[in-house]
Tab-separated table of C-alpha atoms in Angstrom:
chain	number	residue	atom	x	y	z
A	1	MET	CA	-44.811	83.555	103.277
A	2	GLY	CA	-46.489	83.396	99.872
A	3	LYS	CA	-47.618	86.479	97.960
A	4	ILE	CA	-50.985	85.100	96.877
A	5	ARG	CA	-53.849	85.749	99.285
A	6	LYS	CA	-57.571	85.105	99.213
A	7	LEU	CA	-59.712	88.223	98.916
A	8	SER	CA	-62.350	88.930	101.519
A	9	GLN	CA	-65.952	88.275	100.525
A	10	ASN	CA	-66.714	91.997	100.578
A	11	VAL	CA	-63.832	92.881	98.230
A	12	ALA	CA	-64.707	89.988	95.932
A	13	ASN	CA	-68.323	91.147	95.768
A	14	GLN	CA	-67.311	94.705	94.892
A	15	ILE	CA	-65.048	93.472	92.101
A	16	ALA	CA	-67.778	91.203	90.755
A	17	ALA	CA	-70.266	94.067	90.961
A	18	GLY	CA	-68.175	95.957	88.413
A	19	GLU	CA	-69.287	93.503	85.732
A	20	VAL	CA	-72.967	93.545	86.638
A	21	ILE	CA	-73.501	97.089	87.957
A	22	ASP	CA	-71.564	99.575	85.857
A	23	ARG	CA	-74.016	102.500	86.219
A	24	PRO	CA	-77.509	103.323	87.595
A	25	ALA	CA	-79.190	101.978	84.460
A	26	SER	CA	-77.710	98.552	85.263
A	27	VAL	CA	-79.368	98.613	88.689
A	28	VAL	CA	-82.702	99.459	87.086
A	29	ARG	CA	-82.254	96.689	84.527
A	30	GLU	CA	-81.604	94.012	87.153
A	31	LEU	CA	-84.417	95.096	89.466
A	32	LEU	CA	-86.887	95.433	86.599
A	33	ASP	CA	-85.974	91.934	85.390
A	34	ASN	CA	-86.668	90.573	88.885
A	35	SER	CA	-90.032	92.340	89.062
A	36	ILE	CA	-91.113	90.952	85.699
A	37	ASP	CA	-90.012	87.436	86.670
A	38	SER	CA	-92.062	87.691	89.877
A	39	GLY	CA	-95.302	87.844	87.898
A	40	SER	CA	-96.032	91.541	88.404
A	41	ASP	CA	-98.560	93.371	86.275
A	42	ARG	CA	-97.717	96.830	87.667
A	43	ILE	CA	-94.195	98.193	88.222
A	44	THR	CA	-93.252	101.708	89.347
A	45	ILE	CA	-89.694	103.062	89.181
A	46	ARG	CA	-88.607	106.260	90.934
A	47	ILE	CA	-85.177	107.864	90.596
A	48	GLU	CA	-83.291	110.831	92.035
A	49	ASP	CA	-80.182	112.506	90.578
A	50	GLY	CA	-80.087	110.184	87.593
A	51	GLY	CA	-80.272	107.160	89.912
A	52	SER	CA	-77.107	107.913	91.864
A	53	SER	CA	-79.008	109.057	94.986
A	54	LEU	CA	-82.074	106.818	94.762
A	55	ILE	CA	-83.533	104.047	92.650
A	56	ARG	CA	-86.819	102.629	93.938
A	57	VAL	CA	-88.546	99.765	92.116
A	58	SER	CA	-91.958	98.668	93.424
A	59	ASP	CA	-94.046	95.783	92.078
A	60	ASN	CA	-97.112	93.734	92.966
A	61	GLY	CA	-95.513	90.382	92.208
A	62	ALA	CA	-95.157	87.177	94.214
A	63	GLY	CA	-93.087	88.728	97.017
A	64	MET	CA	-90.735	86.944	99.446
A	65	ASP	CA	-91.007	85.589	102.961
A	66	LYS	CA	-88.409	86.244	105.663
A	67	ASP	CA	-86.162	83.294	104.772
A	68	ASP	CA	-86.122	84.128	101.064
A	69	LEU	CA	-85.434	87.767	101.843
A	70	LEU	CA	-82.361	86.901	103.906
A	71	ILE	CA	-80.866	84.581	101.304
A	72	SER	CA	-81.747	86.786	98.326
A	73	ILE	CA	-78.735	89.069	98.870
A	74	GLU	CA	-76.252	86.181	99.031
A	75	ARG	CA	-74.223	85.545	95.904
A	76	HIS	CA	-75.506	82.821	93.566
A	77	ALA	CA	-78.794	82.423	95.429
A	78	THR	CA	-81.653	81.998	92.935
A	79	SER	CA	-85.044	80.371	92.566
A	80	LYS	CA	-84.695	79.996	88.778
A	81	ILE	CA	-82.260	77.072	88.381
A	82	SER	CA	-80.888	74.125	90.344
A	83	PHE	CA	-78.634	72.346	87.829
A	84	VAL	CA	-76.339	73.410	84.980
A	85	SER	CA	-78.715	71.842	82.474
A	86	ASP	CA	-81.440	74.242	83.626
A	87	ILE	CA	-79.554	77.133	82.017
A	88	PHE	CA	-80.286	75.699	78.572
A	89	ALA	CA	-84.013	75.652	79.245
A	90	ILE	CA	-84.301	78.989	81.039
A	91	LYS	CA	-86.830	81.547	79.818
A	92	THR	CA	-86.854	83.932	82.771
A	93	LEU	CA	-84.884	87.183	82.522
A	94	GLY	CA	-82.770	86.497	85.615
A	95	PHE	CA	-81.163	83.282	86.805
A	96	ARG	CA	-77.560	83.877	87.917
A	97	GLY	CA	-78.272	85.081	91.456
A	98	GLU	CA	-75.781	87.954	91.176
A	99	ALA	CA	-77.915	91.083	90.864
A	100	LEU	CA	-79.017	91.790	94.447
A	101	PRO	CA	-75.682	90.859	96.087
A	102	SER	CA	-73.820	93.033	93.563
A	103	ILE	CA	-76.154	95.972	94.170
A	104	CYS	CA	-75.936	95.561	97.955
A	105	SER	CA	-72.133	95.529	97.887
A	106	VAL	CA	-71.888	99.037	96.363
A	107	SER	CA	-74.894	100.843	97.877
A	108	ARG	CA	-77.281	101.143	100.807
A	109	VAL	CA	-80.261	98.865	100.173
A	110	GLU	CA	-83.661	98.488	101.770
A	111	ILE	CA	-85.932	95.648	100.604
A	112	THR	CA	-89.552	95.384	101.750
A	113	SER	CA	-91.499	92.336	100.610
A	114	ARG	CA	-94.692	90.446	101.379
A	115	ARG	CA	-96.258	87.365	99.882
A	116	ALA	CA	-99.994	87.520	99.252
A	117	ASP	CA	-100.650	84.702	101.751
A	118	GLN	CA	-98.820	86.491	104.595
A	119	ILE	CA	-100.201	89.019	107.048
A	120	SER	CA	-96.985	91.003	107.561
A	121	ALA	CA	-94.209	92.116	105.281
A	122	TYR	CA	-90.518	92.062	106.179
A	123	ARG	CA	-88.014	94.863	105.675
A	124	LEU	CA	-84.289	94.145	105.277
A	125	LYS	CA	-81.605	96.837	105.439
A	126	ALA	CA	-78.059	96.316	104.174
A	127	SER	CA	-75.084	98.587	103.552
A	128	GLY	CA	-71.977	97.750	101.565
A	129	GLY	CA	-72.983	94.086	101.444
A	130	THR	CA	-73.557	93.737	105.199
A	131	ILE	CA	-77.022	93.099	106.645
A	132	GLU	CA	-77.873	95.711	109.270
A	133	SER	CA	-81.391	94.639	110.243
A	134	ILE	CA	-84.512	92.704	109.287
A	135	GLU	CA	-87.894	93.403	110.839
A	136	GLU	CA	-91.627	93.116	110.310
A	137	ALA	CA	-93.321	95.933	108.434
A	138	GLY	CA	-96.624	96.892	106.917
A	139	ALA	CA	-96.725	96.797	103.115
A	140	PRO	CA	-98.926	95.567	100.256
A	141	ALA	CA	-98.213	92.251	98.554
A	142	GLY	CA	-95.169	92.474	96.315
A	143	THR	CA	-91.659	93.863	96.668
A	144	THR	CA	-90.115	97.325	96.925
A	145	VAL	CA	-86.344	97.760	96.598
A	146	ASP	CA	-84.702	101.073	97.543
A	147	VAL	CA	-81.120	101.562	96.349
A	148	ARG	CA	-79.481	104.680	97.799
A	149	ASP	CA	-76.046	106.286	97.491
A	150	LEU	CA	-74.807	104.108	94.664
A	151	TYR	CA	-71.004	103.607	94.830
A	152	PHE	CA	-70.802	105.354	98.221
A	153	ASN	CA	-67.986	102.937	99.197
A	154	THR	CA	-66.254	102.934	95.805
A	155	PRO	CA	-65.717	106.621	94.963
A	156	ALA	CA	-63.449	105.682	92.068
A	157	ARG	CA	-66.487	104.192	90.320
A	158	ARG	CA	-68.770	107.073	91.229
A	159	LYS	CA	-66.577	109.681	89.548
A	160	PHE	CA	-67.070	107.934	86.198
A	161	LEU	CA	-70.820	108.547	86.232
A	162	LYS	CA	-72.099	111.055	83.678
A	163	THR	CA	-74.402	114.011	84.242
A	164	GLU	CA	-77.851	113.548	85.746
A	165	ARG	CA	-79.414	114.151	82.332
A	166	THR	CA	-77.269	111.490	80.673
A	167	GLU	CA	-77.855	108.881	83.369
A	168	THR	CA	-81.596	109.571	83.327
A	169	GLY	CA	-81.601	109.139	79.566
A	170	LEU	CA	-79.813	105.803	79.863
A	171	ILE	CA	-82.313	104.629	82.483
A	172	THR	CA	-85.206	105.689	80.247
A	173	ASP	CA	-83.732	103.778	77.320
A	174	THR	CA	-83.151	100.700	79.494
A	175	VAL	CA	-86.734	100.677	80.777
A	176	SER	CA	-88.085	101.200	77.247
A	177	ARG	CA	-86.106	98.301	75.832
A	178	ILE	CA	-87.053	95.878	78.581
A	179	ALA	CA	-90.724	96.921	78.568
A	180	LEU	CA	-91.512	96.550	74.868
A	181	PRO	CA	-92.434	92.818	74.795
A	182	PHE	CA	-94.321	92.888	78.104
A	183	THR	CA	-97.410	94.738	76.957
A	184	ASP	CA	-99.510	93.178	79.746
A	185	ILE	CA	-97.464	94.991	82.431
A	186	TYR	CA	-98.038	98.637	83.388
A	187	ILE	CA	-94.596	100.225	83.777
A	188	LYS	CA	-94.043	103.784	84.969
A	189	LEU	CA	-90.819	105.762	85.467
A	190	LEU	CA	-90.857	108.949	87.574
A	191	ASP	CA	-88.520	111.593	88.935
A	192	ASN	CA	-88.921	111.210	92.703
A	193	TYR	CA	-87.961	114.837	93.441
A	194	THR	CA	-90.539	116.494	91.209
A	195	GLY	CA	-93.028	113.653	90.791
A	196	LYS	CA	-92.780	114.211	87.048
A	197	THR	CA	-93.526	111.205	84.857
A	198	ILE	CA	-90.574	110.374	82.616
A	199	LEU	CA	-92.054	107.304	80.957
A	200	ASN	CA	-95.608	105.977	81.172
A	201	LEU	CA	-96.393	102.632	79.528
A	202	PRO	CA	-99.928	101.431	80.327
A	203	SER	CA	-100.725	97.760	79.858
A	204	SER	CA	-102.468	96.939	76.599
A	205	ASP	CA	-103.744	94.016	74.565
A	206	SER	CA	-102.245	95.618	71.468
A	207	GLU	CA	-98.539	95.493	70.709
A	208	LEU	CA	-99.045	98.518	68.475
A	209	ASN	CA	-99.874	100.707	71.481
A	210	ARG	CA	-96.550	99.897	73.137
A	211	LEU	CA	-94.717	100.441	69.847
A	212	THR	CA	-96.445	103.812	69.458
A	213	ALA	CA	-95.408	104.885	72.953
A	214	LEU	CA	-91.752	104.069	72.275
A	215	PHE	CA	-91.309	104.865	68.566
A	216	GLY	CA	-93.897	107.596	68.087
A	217	LYS	CA	-97.160	107.522	66.143
A	218	GLU	CA	-95.690	108.244	62.713
A	219	VAL	CA	-93.139	105.430	62.879
A	220	ALA	CA	-95.496	102.922	64.493
A	221	GLN	CA	-98.130	103.453	61.808
A	222	SER	CA	-95.522	102.987	59.087
A	223	PHE	CA	-94.257	99.639	60.419
A	224	MET	CA	-94.328	96.675	58.061
A	225	ASP	CA	-94.893	93.284	59.665
A	226	ALA	CA	-92.447	90.548	58.609
A	227	ARG	CA	-92.572	86.956	59.859
A	228	PHE	CA	-90.588	83.769	59.334
A	229	THR	CA	-90.771	80.320	60.907
A	230	HIS	CA	-87.973	77.754	61.021
A	231	GLY	CA	-87.880	74.376	62.691
A	232	ARG	CA	-86.005	75.722	65.721
A	233	PHE	CA	-87.099	79.335	65.855
A	234	SER	CA	-89.485	81.961	64.555
A	235	LEU	CA	-89.019	85.642	63.723
A	236	ARG	CA	-91.401	88.565	64.024
A	237	ALA	CA	-90.209	91.984	62.898
A	238	TYR	CA	-91.677	95.464	62.683
A	239	LEU	CA	-89.827	97.410	60.008
A	240	ALA	CA	-89.949	101.155	59.421
A	241	PRO	CA	-89.399	102.236	55.797
A	242	PRO	CA	-85.868	103.371	54.854
A	243	GLU	CA	-86.894	107.023	54.589
A	244	LEU	CA	-87.460	107.034	58.365
A	245	SER	CA	-83.894	105.912	59.070
A	246	ARG	CA	-81.738	107.642	61.679
A	247	THR	CA	-78.104	108.603	62.132
A	248	ARG	CA	-77.857	106.321	65.182
A	249	GLY	CA	-78.806	102.713	65.751
A	250	ASP	CA	-80.627	103.419	69.019
A	251	ARG	CA	-83.994	102.522	67.507
A	252	ILE	CA	-83.084	98.916	66.749
A	253	TYR	CA	-84.715	96.773	69.428
A	254	VAL	CA	-83.832	93.060	69.412
A	255	TYR	CA	-85.312	90.365	71.647
A	256	ILE	CA	-84.634	86.677	72.155
A	257	ASN	CA	-87.438	84.980	74.069
A	258	ASN	CA	-88.490	88.479	75.220
A	259	ARG	CA	-84.976	89.247	76.521
A	260	ASN	CA	-83.488	92.454	75.142
A	261	ILE	CA	-80.039	91.791	73.672
A	262	ARG	CA	-77.315	93.642	71.806
A	263	ASP	CA	-75.772	91.237	69.322
A	264	LYS	CA	-73.460	92.189	66.447
A	265	LEU	CA	-74.558	89.279	64.262
A	266	VAL	CA	-78.232	90.196	64.539
A	267	MET	CA	-77.523	93.909	63.998
A	268	SER	CA	-75.500	93.070	60.905
A	269	ALA	CA	-78.310	90.868	59.605
A	270	ILE	CA	-80.837	93.679	60.046
A	271	THR	CA	-78.760	96.267	58.188
A	272	GLY	CA	-77.928	93.623	55.595
A	273	GLY	CA	-81.640	93.056	55.024
A	274	TYR	CA	-82.158	96.763	54.323
A	275	GLY	CA	-79.075	96.713	52.088
A	276	GLN	CA	-78.653	99.638	49.713
A	277	ARG	CA	-82.037	101.013	50.638
A	278	LEU	CA	-80.189	102.809	53.446
A	279	MET	CA	-77.695	105.570	52.804
A	280	LYS	CA	-74.282	105.141	54.346
A	281	GLY	CA	-74.242	106.056	58.025
A	282	ARG	CA	-78.002	105.580	58.422
A	283	TYR	CA	-79.752	103.006	60.610
A	284	PRO	CA	-83.304	101.659	60.381
A	285	GLN	CA	-85.981	101.677	63.052
A	286	VAL	CA	-86.788	98.055	63.825
A	287	ALA	CA	-88.312	95.886	66.542
A	288	LEU	CA	-87.250	92.256	66.068
A	289	PHE	CA	-88.506	89.366	68.177
A	290	ILE	CA	-86.846	85.941	67.992
A	291	ASP	CA	-88.531	82.986	69.681
A	292	ILE	CA	-86.046	80.129	69.878
A	293	ASP	CA	-85.588	76.909	71.802
A	294	PRO	CA	-83.279	77.905	74.706
A	295	ALA	CA	-81.163	74.825	73.977
A	296	PHE	CA	-79.947	76.439	70.743
A	297	VAL	CA	-78.791	79.760	72.191
A	298	ASP	CA	-76.365	80.505	75.027
A	299	ILE	CA	-77.414	83.504	77.117
A	300	ASN	CA	-74.879	82.819	79.869
A	301	VAL	CA	-72.064	84.667	78.084
A	302	HIS	CA	-71.824	87.739	80.314
A	303	PRO	CA	-73.294	88.651	83.722
A	304	ALA	CA	-75.360	91.393	82.089
A	305	LYS	CA	-77.036	88.684	79.953
A	306	GLN	CA	-77.207	90.970	76.911
A	307	GLU	CA	-74.722	89.003	74.812
A	308	VAL	CA	-75.668	85.665	73.277
A	309	ARG	CA	-74.174	82.898	71.175
A	310	PHE	CA	-76.241	80.976	68.654
A	311	GLU	CA	-75.613	77.331	67.897
A	312	ASP	CA	-75.963	78.127	64.188
A	313	GLY	CA	-75.385	81.835	63.671
A	314	ARG	CA	-75.281	81.452	59.888
A	315	VAL	CA	-78.890	80.272	59.730
A	316	ILE	CA	-80.004	83.058	62.076
A	317	TYR	CA	-78.218	85.687	59.980
A	318	GLN	CA	-79.607	84.469	56.666
A	319	SER	CA	-83.128	84.102	58.038
A	320	ILE	CA	-83.232	87.626	59.454
A	321	SER	CA	-81.597	89.264	56.451
A	322	SER	CA	-83.730	87.493	53.835
A	323	THR	CA	-86.973	88.002	55.787
A	324	ILE	CA	-86.371	91.752	56.023
A	325	ALA	CA	-85.241	92.061	52.405
A	326	ARG	CA	-88.290	90.144	51.209
A	327	ALA	CA	-90.683	92.279	53.270
A	328	LEU	CA	-89.144	95.528	52.031
A	329	GLY	CA	-88.990	94.253	48.476
A	330	ASP	CA	-92.702	93.488	48.477
A	331	GLN	CA	-93.639	97.006	49.529
A	332	ILE	CA	-90.792	99.267	48.464
A	333	ASN	CA	-89.090	99.741	45.113
A	334	PRO	CA	-85.691	101.109	46.168
A	335	PHE	CA	-85.106	102.661	42.747
A	336	LYS	CA	-88.462	104.248	42.008
A	337	SER	CA	-88.352	106.323	45.173
A	338	SER	CA	-85.269	108.106	43.841
A	339	PHE	CA	-85.438	107.853	40.062
A	340	ASP	CA	-87.035	105.814	37.360
A	341	ILE	CA	-85.024	103.392	35.268
A	342	SER	CA	-85.922	103.147	31.615
A	343	HIS	CA	-86.209	99.503	30.643
A	344	GLU	CA	-86.063	100.372	26.971
A	345	LYS	CA	-82.557	101.770	27.222
A	346	PRO	CA	-80.566	100.162	30.054
A	347	VAL	CA	-77.681	102.145	31.448
A	348	PHE	CA	-75.372	99.168	31.493
A	349	GLN	CA	-75.974	95.660	30.190
A	350	PRO	CA	-72.927	93.362	30.266
A	351	PRO	CA	-73.189	90.068	28.384
A	352	VAL	CA	-73.869	87.017	30.526
A	353	GLU	CA	-72.313	83.712	29.607
A	354	PRO	CA	-74.175	80.495	30.485
A	355	GLY	CA	-72.889	78.891	33.649
A	356	ARG	CA	-71.061	81.976	34.883
A	357	ILE	CA	-73.531	82.670	37.720
A	358	GLN	CA	-73.341	79.909	40.291
A	359	GLU	CA	-75.698	81.141	43.021
A	360	ALA	CA	-78.027	84.120	43.024
A	361	ASP	CA	-77.779	84.836	46.728
A	362	ALA	CA	-74.017	84.401	47.025
A	363	PRO	CA	-72.060	87.478	48.075
A	364	VAL	CA	-70.318	89.360	45.302
A	365	GLN	CA	-66.552	88.836	45.364
A	366	ALA	CA	-63.880	91.098	43.896
A	367	TYR	CA	-63.391	90.292	40.201
A	368	GLN	CA	-59.738	89.423	39.615
A	369	GLN	CA	-59.708	88.350	35.971
A	370	GLU	CA	-59.362	90.704	33.027
A	371	ALA	CA	-62.594	90.809	31.023
A	372	THR	CA	-64.264	92.929	28.368
A	373	VAL	CA	-67.755	94.281	28.030
A	374	GLU	CA	-69.586	96.478	25.583
A	375	GLN	CA	-70.474	99.876	26.883
A	376	GLN	CA	-73.970	100.987	25.864
A	377	GLY	CA	-75.131	104.560	25.441
A	378	LEU	CA	-75.796	106.404	28.686
A	379	GLU	CA	-78.810	108.639	29.075
A	380	VAL	CA	-77.598	112.014	30.396
A	381	LYS	CA	-79.672	115.089	31.189
A	382	GLU	CA	-78.643	118.390	29.755
A	383	ALA	CA	-78.745	120.832	32.640
A	384	ILE	CA	-77.730	121.209	36.248
A	385	SER	CA	-79.684	123.380	38.653
A	386	GLU	CA	-78.217	126.482	40.259
A	387	THR	CA	-78.079	124.721	43.630
A	388	GLN	CA	-76.056	121.869	42.167
A	389	GLN	CA	-73.812	124.299	40.319
A	390	ALA	CA	-73.098	126.073	43.645
A	391	LEU	CA	-71.339	122.973	44.883
A	392	PHE	CA	-68.412	123.888	42.667
A	393	SER	CA	-68.758	127.653	42.700
A	394	GLN	CA	-65.191	128.125	43.978
A	395	LYS	CA	-63.695	127.265	40.622
A	396	LYS	CA	-65.835	129.993	38.949
A	397	ALA	CA	-66.076	127.922	35.805
A	398	THR	CA	-68.846	128.189	33.230
A	399	TYR	CA	-70.169	125.680	30.803
A	400	GLN	CA	-72.626	125.603	27.946
A	401	GLN	CA	-75.753	123.513	28.000
A	402	LEU	CA	-74.531	120.060	27.177
A	403	ASP	CA	-75.921	117.907	24.443
A	404	THR	CA	-76.162	114.191	25.042
A	405	GLU	CA	-74.256	113.318	21.897
A	406	GLU	CA	-71.447	115.712	22.851
A	407	VAL	CA	-71.176	114.487	26.417
A	408	ILE	CA	-71.110	110.736	25.974
A	409	THR	CA	-70.899	109.244	22.550
A	410	PRO	CA	-72.231	105.702	22.312
A	411	VAL	CA	-69.395	103.386	21.424
A	412	ARG	CA	-69.339	99.871	20.075
A	413	LYS	CA	-65.833	98.925	21.026
A	414	GLU	CA	-64.658	96.545	23.703
A	415	ILE	CA	-63.059	98.048	26.778
A	416	PRO	CA	-61.294	96.181	29.581
A	417	VAL	CA	-63.069	95.904	32.916
A	418	GLN	CA	-60.603	96.393	35.733
A	419	GLN	CA	-61.029	95.585	39.393
A	420	VAL	CA	-62.259	98.698	41.230
A	421	GLN	CA	-62.173	98.981	44.994
A	422	PRO	CA	-64.595	101.561	46.449
A	423	SER	CA	-62.962	104.160	48.658
A	424	ASP	CA	-64.376	106.271	51.440
A	425	SER	CA	-61.590	108.823	51.067
A	426	HIS	CA	-62.269	111.987	49.078
A	427	ASP	CA	-58.732	113.350	49.290
A	428	HIS	CA	-58.074	112.448	45.659
A	429	ILE	CA	-60.903	114.594	44.243
A	430	ASN	CA	-59.641	117.476	42.131
A	431	GLU	CA	-60.663	121.013	42.979
A	432	ASN	CA	-61.741	121.727	39.391
A	433	PRO	CA	-63.501	118.706	37.897
A	434	VAL	CA	-64.993	119.095	34.422
A	435	VAL	CA	-68.794	119.026	34.377
A	436	ILE	CA	-70.238	116.274	32.183
A	437	GLY	CA	-73.925	116.267	33.043
A	438	GLN	CA	-76.717	114.852	35.142
A	439	LEU	CA	-77.848	111.220	35.227
A	440	LYS	CA	-81.436	110.210	36.002
A	441	GLY	CA	-82.109	113.419	37.891
A	442	THR	CA	-80.101	112.065	40.806
A	443	TYR	CA	-76.379	111.907	40.061
A	444	LEU	CA	-73.941	114.577	38.875
A	445	LEU	CA	-71.168	113.394	36.559
A	446	PHE	CA	-67.739	115.016	36.437
A	447	GLU	CA	-64.492	114.204	34.689
A	448	GLU	CA	-61.342	114.530	36.766
A	449	ARG	CA	-57.708	113.574	36.534
A	450	ASP	CA	-58.196	110.065	37.902
A	451	GLY	CA	-61.389	109.237	36.013
A	452	LEU	CA	-65.128	109.658	36.462
A	453	LEU	CA	-66.522	111.359	39.569
A	454	ILE	CA	-70.172	110.624	40.483
A	455	ILE	CA	-71.925	112.654	43.182
A	456	ASP	CA	-75.335	112.003	44.696
A	457	GLN	CA	-76.792	115.478	44.294
A	458	HIS	CA	-79.384	115.063	47.057
A	459	ALA	CA	-76.795	113.973	49.627
A	460	ALA	CA	-74.468	116.765	48.496
A	461	HIS	CA	-77.216	119.360	48.802
A	462	GLU	CA	-78.056	118.128	52.310
A	463	ARG	CA	-74.403	118.548	53.248
A	464	VAL	CA	-74.297	122.092	51.867
A	465	VAL	CA	-77.406	123.046	53.847
A	466	TYR	CA	-76.027	121.360	56.971
A	467	GLU	CA	-72.681	123.181	56.759
A	468	THR	CA	-74.470	126.483	56.135
A	469	LEU	CA	-76.573	126.003	59.264
A	470	ARG	CA	-73.487	125.060	61.270
A	471	GLN	CA	-71.718	128.243	60.212
A	472	LYS	CA	-74.744	130.385	61.056
A	473	TYR	CA	-75.106	128.706	64.436
A	474	ALA	CA	-71.416	129.220	65.229
A	475	ALA	CA	-71.710	132.884	64.223
A	476	LYS	CA	-74.971	133.223	66.218
A	477	LYS	CA	-76.798	134.358	63.089
A	478	MET	CA	-79.546	131.740	63.046
A	479	GLU	CA	-82.763	133.116	61.581
A	480	SER	CA	-86.141	132.125	63.001
A	481	GLN	CA	-89.738	133.259	63.058
A	482	ASN	CA	-92.978	132.050	64.605
A	483	PHE	CA	-95.499	130.072	62.566
A	484	LEU	CA	-98.776	131.799	61.817
A	485	LEU	CA	-100.506	128.579	62.894
A	486	PRO	CA	-98.948	125.985	65.219
A	487	VAL	CA	-97.690	122.737	63.718
A	488	ASN	CA	-98.109	119.522	65.689
A	489	ILE	CA	-95.288	116.978	65.499
A	490	GLU	CA	-95.188	113.442	66.858
A	491	LEU	CA	-92.191	112.542	69.037
A	492	SER	CA	-91.219	109.453	70.943
A	493	LYS	CA	-91.064	109.682	74.734
A	494	LYS	CA	-87.278	109.832	74.616
A	495	ASP	CA	-87.126	112.568	71.959
A	496	ALA	CA	-89.827	114.583	73.734
A	497	ARG	CA	-87.832	114.490	76.964
A	498	ILE	CA	-84.672	115.668	75.176
A	499	LEU	CA	-86.602	118.502	73.512
A	500	GLU	CA	-88.035	119.644	76.841
A	501	GLU	CA	-84.554	119.776	78.337
A	502	LYS	CA	-83.268	121.890	75.442
A	503	LEU	CA	-86.086	124.443	75.509
């Protein structure tokens, strides 16, 4: 007898569910997509225990009759497509017919639905993928889906769930991301135990109101509007200035035909558009909307439908990056915000030979050939503040006020330009570098064994303050006092929820 056997439908469904339903937030995503596709203008989501005990999604959409309700939990049953070619014209959020059967296979589900032209609703109950009953019920037009005891029959999956707080946070983020483009739909997320509202997004004619609810008032009011139109697609972006950047990329919202996606190419294009305006390790706050002919993008890459493939990714990348860079360039001078550059005395001006520059927008490649340039005089300030001096207090060295002529003497000799590869490693920095001076009120210059050391004094000072606070916190010596007058701060819904939990 052969070793290969065909899996039962129930086992196959549970395996397939692992791709679609990996945590409670995935259930919410699939059900919310279905509610939006049904034409709802009001959707309410209730959760218990971070979604592991209960997820209830209610809408006032088109609803289903008895026949549709029965077939809706069968795999690959959908009203969105009939032929393969339909996939490349699809604009609805769902179309694969996998969500409900996957959810039913790993939970206890109750679906109540009524079409507006019907007198009675129907209620279907299923457990572990098996239908237990279907009966008439009283309910308003629309659909309500109750998902209870998620992973009750797959305990190995359940043990990988995070804490209630973490899962609730992921659900909140999922709802926020899906809801942003659909400003005409009222979406509300509540804790079913306490009745507390976690997220409240009223419908609005203004996109700014939805942006304000998700990003906070300060960020929303700072957004710059950038637009670009190509033959096959158009872009619309809301860009926060670089000074409002964050340490995480969780405030980058990307949409293709109103579908929230997570795409590395698009993310790279966004950060590329900001370029050196962002410090290393910082991410901008952006809402980017791409409207594109469905024939030129493949959304059927993964069951979660959050990964895409573009027919011409190069054009998409360049369009996004250049549109953002142009918008920021029109409104922000990346140098003036930090220091002013004297045009009368440039810091460095290498000679340019005709024909050497082939294309202005081409990426800079490593320079392999030996060359020579003339080094001009550098403008160096004469003093370093006490805070900056404290960065190297361990060496207990002193220095006299430095004169520009003594620090860097202008030379008129040719020096070879060698290929230099930037390094993120700081292991090579000497403990006792020699202080040279300060450049443009922003950079500290030091001479060390291996050459010139340049430190961004603002970033260094931030690190010193950060490490000091860490040490005080670890030693439980944090100092605090109440304000004489209260100070109001604007927070996004997500940040406000986190703050409440920490208080």
